[in-house]
Coordinates of C-alpha atoms in Angstrom, one line a residue:
M1 CA 129.9 93.1 113.3
I2 CA 131.9 95.9 111.7
K3 CA 132.2 94.1 108.4
L4 CA 128.6 93.2 108.5
F5 CA 127.5 96.8 109.0
G6 CA 130.0 98.1 106.4
T7 CA 128.5 95.7 103.9
A8 CA 125.0 96.7 104.8
L9 CA 125.9 100.4 104.6
L10 CA 127.5 100.0 101.1
L11 CA 124.3 98.3 100.0
F12 CA 122.0 100.9 101.4
M13 CA 123.9 104.0 100.2
P14 CA 123.4 103.5 96.5
L15 CA 119.7 102.7 97.2
F16 CA 119.4 105.8 99.3
F17 CA 120.9 108.1 96.7
G18 CA 119.2 106.5 93.7
G19 CA 116.5 103.9 92.9
C20 CA 113.2 104.4 94.6
M21 CA 113.7 108.2 94.9
A22 CA 110.2 109.2 96.0
N23 CA 110.1 106.9 99.0
L24 CA 113.8 107.5 99.9
A25 CA 113.2 111.3 99.7
N26 CA 110.3 110.8 102.0
S27 CA 112.6 109.0 104.4
A28 CA 114.8 112.1 104.5
G29 CA 111.8 114.4 105.0
V30 CA 111.5 115.7 101.5
D31 CA 108.3 115.6 99.3
I32 CA 109.4 115.5 95.7
G33 CA 105.9 114.4 94.3
S34 CA 102.9 116.5 93.1
S35 CA 100.9 116.0 96.3
K36 CA 101.2 119.6 97.4
Q37 CA 100.0 121.1 94.1
S38 CA 97.2 118.5 93.8
Y39 CA 96.1 119.3 97.4
E40 CA 96.1 123.1 96.7
K41 CA 93.8 122.6 93.7
F42 CA 91.5 120.3 95.7
V43 CA 91.2 122.9 98.5
A44 CA 90.3 125.5 95.9
G45 CA 87.5 123.2 94.6
D46 CA 89.2 122.7 91.2
Y47 CA 88.7 118.9 91.4
M48 CA 89.5 118.1 87.8
A49 CA 92.9 119.9 88.0
S50 CA 93.6 118.2 91.3
A51 CA 93.0 114.8 89.8
Q52 CA 95.1 115.5 86.7
I53 CA 98.1 116.7 88.8
A54 CA 97.9 113.7 91.2
I55 CA 97.7 111.2 88.3
K56 CA 101.0 112.5 86.9
D57 CA 102.7 110.5 89.6
K58 CA 101.1 107.3 88.6
S59 CA 102.9 104.9 86.3
K60 CA 101.5 104.9 82.7
T61 CA 102.5 101.3 82.0
A62 CA 102.1 99.3 85.2
E63 CA 98.8 97.5 85.6
M64 CA 99.0 98.1 89.3
D65 CA 101.2 100.9 90.5
D66 CA 101.7 99.8 94.1
A67 CA 104.3 102.5 94.7
N68 CA 101.9 105.3 94.2
L69 CA 98.8 104.5 96.3
L70 CA 98.5 107.9 97.8
A71 CA 98.5 109.7 94.4
I72 CA 95.9 107.2 93.2
L73 CA 93.7 107.9 96.3
Q74 CA 94.0 111.6 95.8
A75 CA 93.1 111.4 92.1
A76 CA 90.2 109.1 92.7
N77 CA 88.8 111.3 95.3
S78 CA 89.1 114.4 93.1
Y79 CA 87.4 112.6 90.2
L80 CA 84.5 111.7 92.4
F81 CA 83.9 115.4 93.3
A82 CA 84.5 116.4 89.6
N83 CA 81.6 114.0 88.8
E84 CA 83.8 111.9 86.7
H85 CA 82.6 108.7 88.3
E86 CA 83.9 106.1 85.8
K87 CA 87.5 107.5 86.3
S88 CA 87.0 107.6 90.0
I89 CA 85.9 104.0 90.1
E90 CA 88.8 102.8 87.9
L91 CA 91.3 104.4 90.3
L92 CA 89.5 103.2 93.4
D93 CA 89.5 99.6 92.0
E94 CA 93.3 99.9 91.6
A95 CA 93.7 101.4 95.1
E96 CA 91.7 98.4 96.5
A97 CA 94.0 96.0 94.6
I98 CA 97.1 97.8 95.9
I99 CA 95.8 97.7 99.5
K100 CA 95.2 93.9 99.2
F101 CA 98.7 93.5 97.6
H102 CA 100.4 95.4 100.5
H103 CA 98.4 93.3 103.0
Q104 CA 99.6 90.0 101.5
K105 CA 103.1 91.3 101.2
A106 CA 103.2 92.4 104.9
I107 CA 101.9 89.1 106.3
T108 CA 104.3 87.0 104.1
L109 CA 107.4 89.1 104.6
S110 CA 110.3 87.4 106.5
A111 CA 111.4 88.8 109.9
S112 CA 114.8 89.5 108.4
D113 CA 113.3 91.5 105.5
Y114 CA 111.2 93.4 107.9
L115 CA 114.2 94.4 109.9
T116 CA 116.0 95.5 106.7
G117 CA 113.0 97.9 106.1
V118 CA 113.2 99.2 109.7
M119 CA 116.8 100.3 108.9
L120 CA 115.2 103.2 107.1
N121 CA 111.9 104.3 108.4
D122 CA 108.1 104.1 107.7
A123 CA 108.4 107.0 105.3
A124 CA 110.7 105.0 103.1
R125 CA 108.1 102.3 102.4
D126 CA 105.5 102.5 99.7
Y127 CA 102.5 104.2 101.2
Q128 CA 100.4 101.8 103.2
A129 CA 96.7 102.8 103.6
S130 CA 95.3 102.9 107.1
I131 CA 92.3 100.7 107.8
S132 CA 90.0 103.7 108.0
E133 CA 91.3 104.8 104.6
A134 CA 90.7 101.3 103.2
I135 CA 87.1 101.5 104.4
M136 CA 86.6 104.8 102.7
V137 CA 87.8 103.3 99.4
N138 CA 84.7 101.1 99.3
T139 CA 82.5 103.9 100.7
Y140 CA 83.5 106.2 97.9
K141 CA 83.1 103.5 95.3
A142 CA 79.5 103.0 96.5
L143 CA 78.8 106.7 96.1
D144 CA 80.2 106.6 92.6
Y145 CA 77.9 103.7 91.7
M146 CA 75.0 105.5 93.3
A147 CA 75.6 108.5 91.0
L148 CA 75.8 106.1 88.0
K149 CA 72.5 104.3 89.1
E150 CA 74.1 100.8 89.4
P151 CA 72.3 99.4 92.4
Q152 CA 73.9 95.9 92.4
K153 CA 77.4 97.4 92.4
V154 CA 76.4 99.9 95.2
R155 CA 75.3 96.9 97.3
V156 CA 78.6 95.1 96.7
E157 CA 80.7 98.1 97.7
L158 CA 78.7 98.8 100.8
N159 CA 78.8 95.2 101.9
R160 CA 82.6 95.3 101.4
A161 CA 82.9 98.5 103.4
V162 CA 80.8 97.2 106.3
D163 CA 82.8 93.9 106.2
R164 CA 86.1 95.9 106.5
V165 CA 84.7 97.6 109.6
R166 CA 83.7 94.3 111.1
R167 CA 87.1 92.6 110.4
A168 CA 89.3 95.7 111.2
K169 CA 90.9 94.4 114.4
E170 CA 91.6 91.1 112.9
T171 CA 93.2 92.8 109.8
Y172 CA 95.4 95.0 112.0
A173 CA 96.5 92.0 114.1
Q174 CA 97.6 90.3 110.9
L175 CA 99.5 93.4 109.7
I176 CA 101.4 93.9 113.0
A177 CA 102.2 90.2 113.6
K178 CA 105.4 90.5 111.5
Q179 CA 106.7 93.3 113.8
K180 CA 106.4 91.1 116.8
E181 CA 108.2 88.3 115.1
A182 CA 111.1 90.7 114.0
I183 CA 111.5 92.0 117.6
E184 CA 111.9 88.5 118.9
Q185 CA 114.5 87.8 116.2
K186 CA 116.4 91.0 117.1
K187 CA 116.3 90.0 120.8
R188 CA 118.0 86.7 119.9
E189 CA 120.7 88.5 117.8
Q190 CA 121.5 91.5 120.1
G191 CA 120.4 90.4 123.5
S192 CA 116.9 90.4 125.0
K193 CA 117.6 92.7 127.9
A194 CA 119.0 95.5 125.8
I195 CA 116.1 95.5 123.3
D196 CA 113.5 95.2 126.1
N197 CA 115.1 98.1 128.0
T198 CA 115.0 100.2 124.8
L199 CA 111.4 99.4 123.8
N200 CA 110.0 99.5 127.3
N201 CA 111.6 102.6 128.7
N202 CA 109.7 104.7 131.3
Q203 CA 111.5 107.9 130.2
V204 CA 110.1 107.5 126.7
K205 CA 106.7 106.7 128.0
S206 CA 106.7 109.8 130.1
I207 CA 107.7 112.0 127.1
I208 CA 105.0 110.4 124.9
A209 CA 102.3 110.8 127.6
K210 CA 103.1 114.5 127.9
N211 CA 103.1 115.3 124.2
Y212 CA 100.2 113.1 123.3
S213 CA 98.0 113.7 126.3
S214 CA 95.0 114.9 124.4
L215 CA 94.9 112.1 121.9
G216 CA 92.6 109.7 123.8
Q217 CA 89.8 112.3 124.3
Y218 CA 89.0 112.2 120.6
A219 CA 88.6 108.5 120.5
V220 CA 84.8 108.7 120.7
Y221 CA 84.0 105.7 118.5
P222 CA 84.9 102.0 118.8
E223 CA 88.3 101.2 117.2
F224 CA 88.2 101.4 113.3
V225 CA 84.4 102.0 113.2
N226 CA 83.3 104.7 110.8
P227 CA 79.7 105.7 111.6
F228 CA 79.2 107.4 108.3
T229 CA 80.0 104.2 106.3
L230 CA 77.5 102.3 108.4
Y231 CA 74.9 105.1 108.1
L232 CA 75.3 105.3 104.3
A233 CA 74.8 101.6 104.0
G234 CA 71.8 101.7 106.3
L235 CA 70.3 104.6 104.3
Y236 CA 70.8 102.9 101.0
F237 CA 69.3 99.7 102.1
A238 CA 66.3 101.6 103.4
I239 CA 65.8 103.4 100.1
E240 CA 66.1 100.0 98.3
G241 CA 63.5 98.4 100.6
D242 CA 65.9 96.0 102.5
Y243 CA 64.5 97.2 105.8
A244 CA 65.8 94.4 108.0
K245 CA 69.4 95.0 107.0
S246 CA 68.9 98.8 107.2
S247 CA 67.4 98.6 110.7
S248 CA 70.4 96.7 112.1
L249 CA 72.8 99.3 110.7
L250 CA 70.9 102.4 111.6
K251 CA 70.4 101.1 115.1
E252 CA 74.1 100.7 115.5
V253 CA 74.8 104.2 114.2
Y254 CA 72.1 105.7 116.5
G255 CA 74.0 104.1 119.4
M256 CA 77.1 106.1 118.4
V257 CA 75.3 109.4 117.5
P258 CA 72.2 109.4 119.7
N259 CA 71.7 113.2 119.3
N260 CA 71.4 113.1 115.5
K261 CA 67.7 113.5 114.8
T262 CA 68.0 112.4 111.2
V263 CA 69.4 109.1 112.2
E264 CA 66.7 108.7 114.8
S265 CA 63.9 109.5 112.4
D266 CA 65.4 107.3 109.7
F267 CA 65.6 104.4 112.1
E268 CA 62.0 105.0 113.1
M269 CA 60.9 105.1 109.5
V270 CA 62.5 101.8 108.8
E271 CA 61.0 100.2 111.9
Y272 CA 57.5 101.4 110.7
A273 CA 58.2 99.9 107.3
L274 CA 59.1 96.6 109.0
S275 CA 55.8 96.7 110.7
G276 CA 54.0 96.9 107.4
R277 CA 53.6 100.6 107.0
A278 CA 54.7 101.7 103.6
I279 CA 56.9 104.8 103.1
K280 CA 54.6 107.1 101.0
E281 CA 56.5 110.4 101.2
R282 CA 59.3 111.4 98.7
Y283 CA 62.4 112.2 100.7
V284 CA 65.7 113.9 99.9
W285 CA 68.8 113.4 102.1
V286 CA 71.4 116.2 102.0
I287 CA 74.8 114.8 102.9
Y288 CA 77.5 117.3 103.6
E289 CA 81.2 116.3 103.5
N290 CA 82.6 119.1 105.6
G291 CA 86.2 120.4 105.7
L292 CA 89.5 118.6 105.9
A293 CA 90.5 115.9 108.5
A294 CA 93.5 115.7 110.8
S295 CA 96.9 115.6 109.2
K296 CA 100.3 114.6 110.5
K297 CA 103.4 116.6 111.4
E298 CA 106.8 115.4 112.6
F299 CA 107.8 115.4 116.3
K300 CA 111.4 114.6 117.3
I301 CA 112.7 113.5 120.7
N302 CA 115.9 112.2 122.3
V303 CA 115.7 108.8 123.8
P304 CA 118.1 106.3 125.5
I305 CA 119.2 103.3 123.4
Y306 CA 120.5 100.4 125.4
L307 CA 123.4 98.7 123.7
A308 CA 124.0 96.3 126.6
S309 CA 122.7 96.0 130.1
N310 CA 124.9 98.8 131.4
K311 CA 125.7 100.8 128.2
V312 CA 123.3 103.6 127.2
I313 CA 123.6 106.1 124.3
Y314 CA 121.1 108.9 123.7
T315 CA 119.9 109.4 120.1
G316 CA 116.9 110.9 118.3
I317 CA 113.7 109.4 117.0
A318 CA 111.0 111.0 114.9
L319 CA 107.3 110.3 115.4
P320 CA 104.2 111.4 113.6
Q321 CA 101.9 113.8 115.6
M322 CA 98.4 114.6 114.6
S323 CA 97.3 118.2 113.8
R324 CA 93.6 118.9 114.0
G325 CA 91.7 119.5 110.7
K326 CA 89.5 122.5 109.8
S327 CA 85.8 122.8 109.2
A328 CA 84.5 124.5 106.1
G329 CA 81.3 125.6 107.9
E330 CA 79.2 124.5 110.8
A331 CA 76.2 123.1 108.8
I332 CA 74.1 123.4 105.7
S333 CA 70.7 125.0 106.0
V334 CA 68.1 123.5 103.7
L335 CA 65.5 125.9 102.3
S336 CA 62.7 125.8 99.8
D337 CA 60.4 128.5 98.5
G338 CA 61.9 130.9 101.0
K339 CA 61.2 128.6 104.0
S340 CA 63.8 127.0 106.2
L341 CA 63.2 123.3 106.3
S342 CA 66.2 121.8 108.2
K343 CA 69.9 121.9 109.0
T344 CA 72.5 119.2 108.7
S345 CA 74.2 117.6 111.8
V346 CA 77.2 115.3 112.3
V347 CA 76.6 111.7 111.5
G348 CA 80.2 110.7 111.4
D349 CA 83.2 112.6 112.7
M350 CA 86.0 111.5 110.3
E351 CA 88.6 113.2 112.3
S352 CA 87.7 111.2 115.4
V353 CA 87.8 108.0 113.3
I354 CA 91.3 108.8 112.2
L355 CA 92.5 109.9 115.7
T356 CA 90.9 106.8 117.2
E357 CA 92.9 104.5 114.8
F358 CA 96.0 106.6 115.4
N359 CA 95.6 106.2 119.1
Y360 CA 95.1 102.4 118.7
T361 CA 98.2 101.9 116.5
Y362 CA 100.5 104.5 118.1
N363 CA 102.4 102.1 120.4
D364 CA 103.3 100.0 117.3
I365 CA 104.6 103.1 115.4
L366 CA 106.7 104.1 118.5
T367 CA 108.1 100.5 118.7
R368 CA 109.2 100.7 115.0
A369 CA 110.9 104.0 115.6
L370 CA 112.7 102.8 118.7
L371 CA 113.7 99.5 117.0
S372 CA 115.1 101.4 114.0
A373 CA 117.1 103.7 116.3
A374 CA 118.4 100.8 118.3
I375 CA 119.6 98.9 115.2
K376 CA 121.3 102.0 113.7
T377 CA 122.8 103.3 116.9
Y378 CA 124.2 99.9 117.8
A379 CA 125.8 99.5 114.4
Q380 CA 127.2 103.0 114.5
Y381 CA 128.7 102.4 117.9
E382 CA 130.4 99.2 116.8
A383 CA 131.6 100.8 113.6
K384 CA 133.1 103.8 115.3
K385 CA 135.2 101.7 117.7
D386 CA 137.5 100.4 114.9
N387 CA 136.9 102.8 112.0
P388 CA 136.0 106.4 112.6
Y389 CA 135.2 107.1 109.0
L390 CA 132.7 104.2 108.8
G391 CA 131.3 105.4 112.1
L392 CA 130.9 108.9 110.6
A393 CA 129.1 107.4 107.5
A394 CA 126.8 105.4 109.8
A395 CA 126.0 108.5 111.8
A396 CA 125.2 110.4 108.6
F397 CA 122.9 107.6 107.5
Q398 CA 121.1 107.6 110.8
L399 CA 120.7 111.4 110.7
L400 CA 119.3 111.3 107.1
T401 CA 116.8 108.5 107.9
T402 CA 115.5 109.8 111.2
H403 CA 112.2 111.1 109.9
A404 CA 108.5 110.3 110.7
D405 CA 106.0 109.2 108.1
T406 CA 103.7 112.2 107.9
R407 CA 101.9 111.1 104.7
S408 CA 98.1 110.6 104.8
W409 CA 95.1 110.7 102.5
N410 CA 94.7 114.4 103.3
T411 CA 91.5 115.2 101.3
L412 CA 89.3 113.2 103.6
P413 CA 86.8 115.4 105.5
K414 CA 86.7 116.6 109.1
D415 CA 83.1 115.3 109.4
F416 CA 80.1 114.0 107.5
Q417 CA 76.7 115.7 108.2
V418 CA 73.2 114.7 107.1
T419 CA 69.6 115.9 107.2
R420 CA 66.4 114.6 105.6
V421 CA 63.5 116.6 104.2
K422 CA 60.4 115.9 102.1
I423 CA 61.0 116.7 98.4
P424 CA 59.1 120.0 97.9
K425 CA 56.4 120.3 95.2
S426 CA 58.7 122.6 93.3
N427 CA 61.5 120.0 93.4
K428 CA 63.9 122.8 94.2
L429 CA 66.1 123.4 97.2
L430 CA 68.4 126.1 98.3
L431 CA 71.4 124.9 100.4
R432 CA 73.1 127.7 102.4
T433 CA 76.3 127.5 104.4
G434 CA 78.7 130.4 105.0
A435 CA 79.1 132.4 101.8
H436 CA 77.7 129.6 99.7
N437 CA 74.1 129.6 98.2
I438 CA 73.6 126.4 96.2
D439 CA 70.5 125.9 94.1
V440 CA 69.6 122.2 93.6
E441 CA 66.8 120.7 91.5
I442 CA 65.6 117.2 92.2
P443 CA 64.4 115.3 89.1
M444 CA 60.6 115.0 88.8
S445 CA 61.0 111.2 88.3
A446 CA 62.8 110.7 91.6
K447 CA 61.1 108.7 94.3
H448 CA 63.9 109.6 96.7
A449 CA 67.2 111.4 96.3
I450 CA 70.5 112.1 97.9
V451 CA 72.2 115.5 97.4
Y452 CA 75.9 115.0 98.2
V453 CA 77.9 118.2 98.9
K454 CA 81.7 118.5 99.4
I455 CA 83.2 121.7 100.6
A456 CA 86.8 121.6 101.7
T457 CA 87.2 125.1 103.2
A458 CA 85.0 128.1 103.6
T459 CA 86.3 129.6 100.4
S460 CA 86.4 126.4 98.3
R461 CA 84.2 125.8 95.3
P462 CA 81.5 123.3 96.3
S463 CA 81.0 120.0 94.6
V464 CA 77.3 118.9 94.3
T465 CA 76.0 115.6 93.1
V466 CA 72.3 114.7 92.9
M467 CA 71.6 111.0 93.1
E468 CA 68.2 109.8 92.0
F469 CA 66.5 106.7 93.3

């Protein structure tokens, strides 16, 4: 065992201090990329600068830069709000390809290779998009294509987004299956009882329950379901006259947000259309992407690691913990010709979507952290018995790699809001929220329109896109 660990350590140390530096720095809790600077520009509302900074981390030669998914998502999002829709689509296409690549790699990985990865931590891996993030890739692509007036491509992306929602649990089951296989292999190698005692310890469960007690209360939607994605699809299909498809989607959304009057009236409008009553009015929907969603911070605890049925060593593990996001403002008031017409209300709480997924997947994150600690602690214990220097090196390795993965697509909003009003004769609207007064003009040629507004914080410069249909 000593020789085996010594060989493994010698292999890992050059990798740790060289090679994939960005990921390995993450594994030691250090951010050496441009994400912070890009984020600061995004929060200020300087979306073009944010995109250009984020894209610096992307390979200039690779057709698919699978190591830099997070930078690509950040840049794509920024280009969307800078109204550079072709650039946004190009990057979102690459992001979707990377997500597919990571998925295929995860389900074909051997249990032994999985365990080798666990020797570091989640932060040392290339960034893996969450399922809610993957759904937003297609949702944002649909918005890009709406702005470019490419209806067939809008339909394709919305269908893909809705399909991702429908298959989310199946997708997650595929992604986590390799972890279960690796655990069974480790049980055979190290002893089933010791691993079971480590992974199913009541003391750990008590600590987790105390520190994550509020997590479940935010799980207001079904697992992996994003009401905004379903609403956007339902709204678009209504505008395009596909009332049967729209009705099914809007009915589902209304079940999740029964107090949203816009969703209710949209559903009623579609039901009227299905009964043969034509939609004669010209409508504009104001969609408000409000604030910034929940982010992650690191949380460390000491836990017992069972080396054998009667031998216990305490060591540390690091876990991600969610921090609540912030709203840019409560709502947008819509005015025209000095008259107040309506006010936006929440159609999809993105923070709840993220927290619901985090709650669903948390036990698997905890299991990986415990398994990683067990492997490294056992190896350190065995090494120290015969060679104190090797034991010291193993302890240093464990200390350096005990960090949580706190990366996330941190420019997603806290919530999505919507309202619908008739397009006024002047074709002009005033959108008011906090210190912002935004003048919007709807094209005379528009039968219907969507005004899409992004405001990250109360002091951010708004992004406004008018989509004509």
